[in-house]
Every structure is written in C-alpha cells, then in structure tokens.
Tab-separated table of C-alpha atoms in Angstrom:
chain	number	residue	atom	x	y	z
E	1	MET	CA	-31.737	60.567	27.538
E	2	ARG	CA	-32.295	61.247	23.865
E	3	ALA	CA	-34.401	64.478	23.121
E	4	LEU	CA	-35.520	66.548	20.066
E	5	VAL	CA	-34.148	69.875	20.920
E	6	CYS	CA	-35.173	73.241	19.710
E	7	HIS	CA	-31.876	75.695	19.826
E	8	ALA	CA	-33.391	78.780	17.720
E	9	TYR	CA	-36.990	79.469	16.435
E	10	GLY	CA	-37.438	78.299	12.981
E	11	PRO	CA	-38.424	75.515	10.596
E	12	ILE	CA	-38.893	72.149	12.243
E	13	GLU	CA	-36.335	70.671	10.181
E	14	ALA	CA	-33.735	72.418	12.345
E	15	LEU	CA	-34.709	70.514	15.359
E	16	LYS	CA	-31.754	68.158	16.590
E	17	ILE	CA	-31.722	64.589	18.205
E	18	GLU	CA	-29.200	65.245	21.327
E	19	ASP	CA	-28.495	63.401	24.259
E	20	ILE	CA	-29.257	65.754	27.457
E	21	PRO	CA	-29.546	65.128	31.223
E	22	THR	CA	-32.864	63.036	32.165
E	23	PRO	CA	-34.815	65.660	34.416
E	24	LYS	CA	-35.565	64.975	37.996
E	25	PRO	CA	-39.060	65.440	39.366
E	26	LYS	CA	-39.534	68.228	41.921
E	27	ALA	CA	-42.226	68.248	44.900
E	28	GLY	CA	-45.631	67.618	43.181
E	29	GLU	CA	-43.950	66.372	39.978
E	30	VAL	CA	-43.531	63.127	38.230
E	31	LEU	CA	-41.223	61.838	35.814
E	32	ILE	CA	-42.629	59.750	32.931
E	33	ARG	CA	-41.025	57.318	30.398
E	34	VAL	CA	-42.415	58.841	27.296
E	35	GLY	CA	-44.443	56.082	24.846
E	36	ALA	CA	-45.884	58.709	22.793
E	37	THR	CA	-46.074	62.392	21.939
E	38	GLY	CA	-48.810	64.167	20.195
E	39	VAL	CA	-47.551	66.324	17.451
E	40	SER	CA	-49.647	69.133	17.800
E	41	PHE	CA	-50.387	72.399	15.931
E	42	ALA	CA	-49.448	74.131	19.047
E	43	ALA	CA	-46.051	72.375	19.446
E	44	MET	CA	-45.242	73.283	15.989
E	45	LEU	CA	-45.933	76.847	16.506
E	46	GLY	CA	-43.904	76.913	19.313
E	47	VAL	CA	-40.844	75.627	17.408
E	48	GLN	CA	-41.500	78.364	14.714
E	49	GLY	CA	-41.670	81.056	17.686
E	50	LYS	CA	-45.378	81.746	16.618
E	51	HIS	CA	-46.962	80.584	19.884
E	52	GLN	CA	-47.693	82.872	22.529
E	53	ASN	CA	-45.926	81.164	24.801
E	54	LYS	CA	-41.988	81.037	24.236
E	55	PRO	CA	-39.969	79.030	26.494
E	56	PRO	CA	-36.118	80.371	26.924
E	57	LEU	CA	-34.105	78.731	24.600
E	58	PRO	CA	-32.847	75.903	24.049
E	59	TYR	CA	-35.811	73.670	25.022
E	60	VAL	CA	-37.384	70.339	24.186
E	61	PRO	CA	-40.801	70.776	22.215
E	62	GLY	CA	-43.982	68.534	22.869
E	63	ASN	CA	-47.045	68.814	24.981
E	64	GLU	CA	-49.048	65.895	24.818
E	65	ILE	CA	-47.691	63.004	26.435
E	66	ALA	CA	-48.411	59.328	27.383
E	67	GLY	CA	-46.242	56.829	29.072
E	68	HIS	CA	-45.501	55.255	32.349
E	69	VAL	CA	-44.427	56.709	35.833
E	70	VAL	CA	-40.859	56.011	36.682
E	71	GLU	CA	-40.313	58.337	39.575
E	72	VAL	CA	-42.499	60.673	41.775
E	73	GLY	CA	-41.540	63.622	43.617
E	74	PRO	CA	-42.000	64.433	47.228
E	75	GLY	CA	-45.736	64.885	48.180
E	76	VAL	CA	-47.156	62.979	45.370
E	77	THR	CA	-49.814	60.673	46.365
E	78	ASN	CA	-52.260	60.366	43.440
E	79	VAL	CA	-50.030	58.151	41.132
E	80	LYS	CA	-47.509	55.683	41.755
E	81	VAL	CA	-44.292	54.223	39.854
E	82	GLY	CA	-45.395	51.895	37.175
E	83	GLN	CA	-48.674	53.555	36.405
E	84	ARG	CA	-49.559	54.252	32.666
E	85	VAL	CA	-50.772	57.723	32.423
E	86	THR	CA	-51.249	60.788	29.993
E	87	THR	CA	-50.996	64.337	30.697
E	88	GLY	CA	-50.109	67.717	29.102
E	89	VAL	CA	-46.934	69.388	29.698
E	90	SER	CA	-45.624	73.142	28.773
E	91	GLN	CA	-42.638	71.773	27.103
E	92	GLY	CA	-40.401	68.296	27.112
E	93	GLY	CA	-42.681	65.962	25.503
E	94	PHE	CA	-40.216	64.936	22.516
E	95	ALA	CA	-37.877	63.264	24.647
E	96	GLU	CA	-37.575	59.693	26.216
E	97	TYR	CA	-38.466	61.311	29.535
E	98	ALA	CA	-40.320	64.054	30.619
E	99	VAL	CA	-41.343	65.944	34.108
E	100	ALA	CA	-45.146	66.621	34.471
E	101	ILE	CA	-47.154	68.093	37.408
E	102	ALA	CA	-48.490	65.280	39.136
E	103	ALA	CA	-52.138	66.766	39.574
E	104	ASN	CA	-52.551	67.123	36.038
E	105	VAL	CA	-51.679	63.315	35.257
E	106	ILE	CA	-54.541	61.076	34.138
E	107	THR	CA	-53.922	57.296	34.646
E	108	ILE	CA	-55.255	55.067	31.509
E	109	PRO	CA	-55.862	51.732	31.164
E	110	GLU	CA	-53.922	48.826	29.649
E	111	ILE	CA	-55.920	48.348	26.533
E	112	MET	CA	-55.221	52.262	25.448
E	113	PRO	CA	-52.477	52.760	23.198
E	114	TYR	CA	-50.298	55.550	24.128
E	115	ALA	CA	-50.651	57.405	20.702
E	116	GLN	CA	-54.368	57.724	21.420
E	117	ALA	CA	-53.721	58.595	24.755
E	118	THR	CA	-52.140	61.712	24.081
E	119	ASN	CA	-55.442	63.130	23.143
E	120	PHE	CA	-57.304	62.869	26.228
E	121	PRO	CA	-55.745	65.947	28.320
E	122	THR	CA	-55.617	68.438	25.482
E	123	LEU	CA	-58.062	67.767	22.536
E	124	TYR	CA	-60.991	66.298	24.347
E	125	PRO	CA	-61.176	68.864	26.995
E	126	THR	CA	-61.008	71.704	24.340
E	127	ALA	CA	-64.120	70.164	22.468
E	128	TYR	CA	-65.705	69.517	25.903
E	129	GLY	CA	-65.434	72.938	27.022
E	130	ALA	CA	-66.664	74.566	23.759
E	131	LEU	CA	-69.602	72.406	23.383
E	132	LYS	CA	-70.617	72.088	26.903
E	133	TRP	CA	-69.760	75.454	28.815
E	134	LYS	CA	-69.550	77.694	26.292
E	135	ALA	CA	-72.291	76.351	23.620
E	136	ASP	CA	-74.417	74.652	26.167
E	137	MET	CA	-75.443	72.217	23.450
E	138	LYS	CA	-78.451	70.157	23.966
E	139	PRO	CA	-79.159	66.410	22.805
E	140	GLY	CA	-80.900	66.727	19.276
E	141	GLU	CA	-79.394	69.934	18.283
E	142	VAL	CA	-77.264	70.267	15.120
E	143	LEU	CA	-73.393	70.705	15.503
E	144	LEU	CA	-71.519	71.846	12.307
E	145	VAL	CA	-67.935	70.875	12.506
E	146	HIS	CA	-65.323	72.558	10.121
E	147	GLY	CA	-61.914	71.109	9.799
E	148	ALA	CA	-63.236	67.463	10.447
E	149	GLY	CA	-60.127	65.713	9.237
E	150	GLY	CA	-57.761	67.454	12.069
E	151	GLY	CA	-57.329	66.495	15.747
E	152	SER	CA	-59.828	69.349	17.161
E	153	GLY	CA	-62.226	68.564	14.600
E	154	LEU	CA	-62.275	64.845	14.893
E	155	THR	CA	-62.648	65.051	18.664
E	156	GLY	CA	-65.386	67.606	18.156
E	157	ILE	CA	-67.267	65.131	16.180
E	158	GLU	CA	-66.675	62.506	18.833
E	159	VAL	CA	-67.772	64.661	21.825
E	160	GLY	CA	-70.581	66.007	20.080
E	161	LYS	CA	-72.087	62.805	18.978
E	162	ALA	CA	-71.368	61.320	22.433
E	163	MET	CA	-73.398	64.410	23.873
E	164	GLY	CA	-76.227	63.244	21.459
E	165	ALA	CA	-75.934	66.050	18.863
E	166	VAL	CA	-76.821	65.564	15.159
E	167	VAL	CA	-73.302	66.209	13.696
E	168	ILE	CA	-72.636	67.617	10.195
E	169	ALA	CA	-68.821	67.563	9.206
E	170	SER	CA	-66.810	69.447	6.588
E	171	ALA	CA	-63.243	69.017	5.466
E	172	GLY	CA	-60.716	69.626	2.680
E	173	GLY	CA	-60.998	66.314	0.776
E	174	ALA	CA	-62.607	62.757	0.741
E	175	ASP	CA	-59.649	61.237	2.868
E	176	LYS	CA	-60.183	63.593	5.658
E	177	LEU	CA	-64.102	62.983	5.449
E	178	GLU	CA	-63.418	59.012	5.423
E	179	ALA	CA	-61.306	59.522	8.868
E	180	ALA	CA	-64.142	61.269	10.468
E	181	LEU	CA	-66.775	58.645	9.614
E	182	ASN	CA	-64.378	56.035	11.489
E	183	PRO	CA	-66.863	54.593	14.058
E	184	ILE	CA	-64.111	53.996	16.587
E	185	PHE	CA	-64.293	57.806	17.193
E	186	ASP	CA	-67.736	56.993	18.701
E	187	VAL	CA	-66.484	54.981	21.454
E	188	GLU	CA	-63.549	57.338	22.496
E	189	GLY	CA	-65.662	60.286	22.429
E	190	ALA	CA	-68.276	58.613	24.652
E	191	VAL	CA	-65.469	57.363	27.054
E	192	PHE	CA	-64.182	60.963	27.536
E	193	VAL	CA	-67.331	62.191	28.113
E	194	ARG	CA	-68.271	59.859	30.767
E	195	ALA	CA	-64.893	60.564	32.559
E	196	TRP	CA	-65.115	64.083	32.239
E	197	ASN	CA	-68.617	63.757	34.013
E	198	ALA	CA	-67.335	61.869	36.439
E	199	ILE	CA	-64.408	64.287	37.229
E	200	LEU	CA	-67.073	67.194	37.566
E	201	ALA	CA	-68.839	65.256	40.040
E	202	SER	CA	-66.060	63.975	42.232
E	203	PRO	CA	-65.394	65.932	45.476
E	204	SER	CA	-61.462	65.607	44.623
E	205	GLY	CA	-61.784	66.794	41.254
E	206	SER	CA	-59.943	63.980	39.676
E	207	ILE	CA	-60.728	60.290	38.301
E	208	ASN	CA	-58.836	56.857	36.825
E	209	ILE	CA	-60.304	56.483	33.560
E	210	SER	CA	-59.139	52.982	33.719
E	211	GLY	CA	-62.478	52.367	35.525
E	212	VAL	CA	-64.866	54.369	33.426
C-alpha cells in the first residue's frame, strides 16, 4: 500500500510517499480502507517531533480517519466488513489502509462524507468534554470561542449552540469568521450532541450514529 512516511522528525516537506506492507489487524482490531484522514495540528506536531507522544521512527502519521472496514481481527463483534466507519488512531492515518482498535470505531451513515466524519472521534468529544464536563455549561449561558476559524473553534461553536449557549466567536480574519457562520455546522453539532448523549445513556457505552 502507499503511505506517507516520516523517517526523521522535522519539516512536513520531508515526508515521503512510499510503498509499505499493508498492516494486519490483531485481536480486537480492524483494518480500514482509508477514505479520508484529518490533517490535524497534533499530527503536524508529531511529524516535527514536538508532540508529547513520539512513535518510533519510521512511522506513518495521521490520527483521524474515516473509511470502510475490510478486515476484522479475532474477537471483533461490534463492526463488520463493509461498514463505513470513523475513528481515532495513534498513527497510520496517512495511508491507504490503517489498523484501529475496534472498540473505538464509530459507524457512520452513507450520507456523511468521509472528510467530515474524521472530526467525530476527536474534535467533537474535545468540545463536548470541555463544555459539558469541565465548564458544566447550561442553556442560555454565553460562550466565547477564540480561534473560531480552526477545527477546535468550529466544533466548539457547533457543540455550544447545540447545547443551547449564546455563542460569541472571535477569529483572525473575515474569511475565518465567515466560515464560523456556516449554518451547516448547526446540524453537525446537534447530531454529535445527540449521539454522545445516547452513548452516555447506553448500557454498552457505544452507539451507531447512523440512526441518530
């Protein structure tokens, strides 16, 4: 398979596209045919050697992936081959195939593009955790989101609005503020909050967001 490989910590431009063996899923893992991978700040820090987690070199960066399951390892029962999924991984996302822990995989509906789905396992839980668990935000309270044009800022706006907050956004430019006003984010944020609330209420601690 083709992959973007990091051989030494440094500039992103030093990454190389190479042919490497396709990984095999172990017990409790799944193999995903990657449809999209998020280009996150954390992944870029990792490539430069500035992240607290430093995988042994060489490694394939990429932490937020979406695609479809092509193989399941022993003991996996929560997903099956062919299902469209998204998940977070510690590495390996910038490749044609990636292995992920099955318990962390979330199935997604056909109408959700892979690129958008990559935000669900990382950015949305971060925003929800900050606003619900740390801030204990209540409907009607005012939420100020700085850096509203970035991934974390946009999801903060979405989740905050879905939770009933009055959101004030700041960003470094008119184009970023314009992005923060996109009404599609209201829908995505509401879907995530409903899904996450359902997860918390589920005895198994998991849910298929295709039906949310």
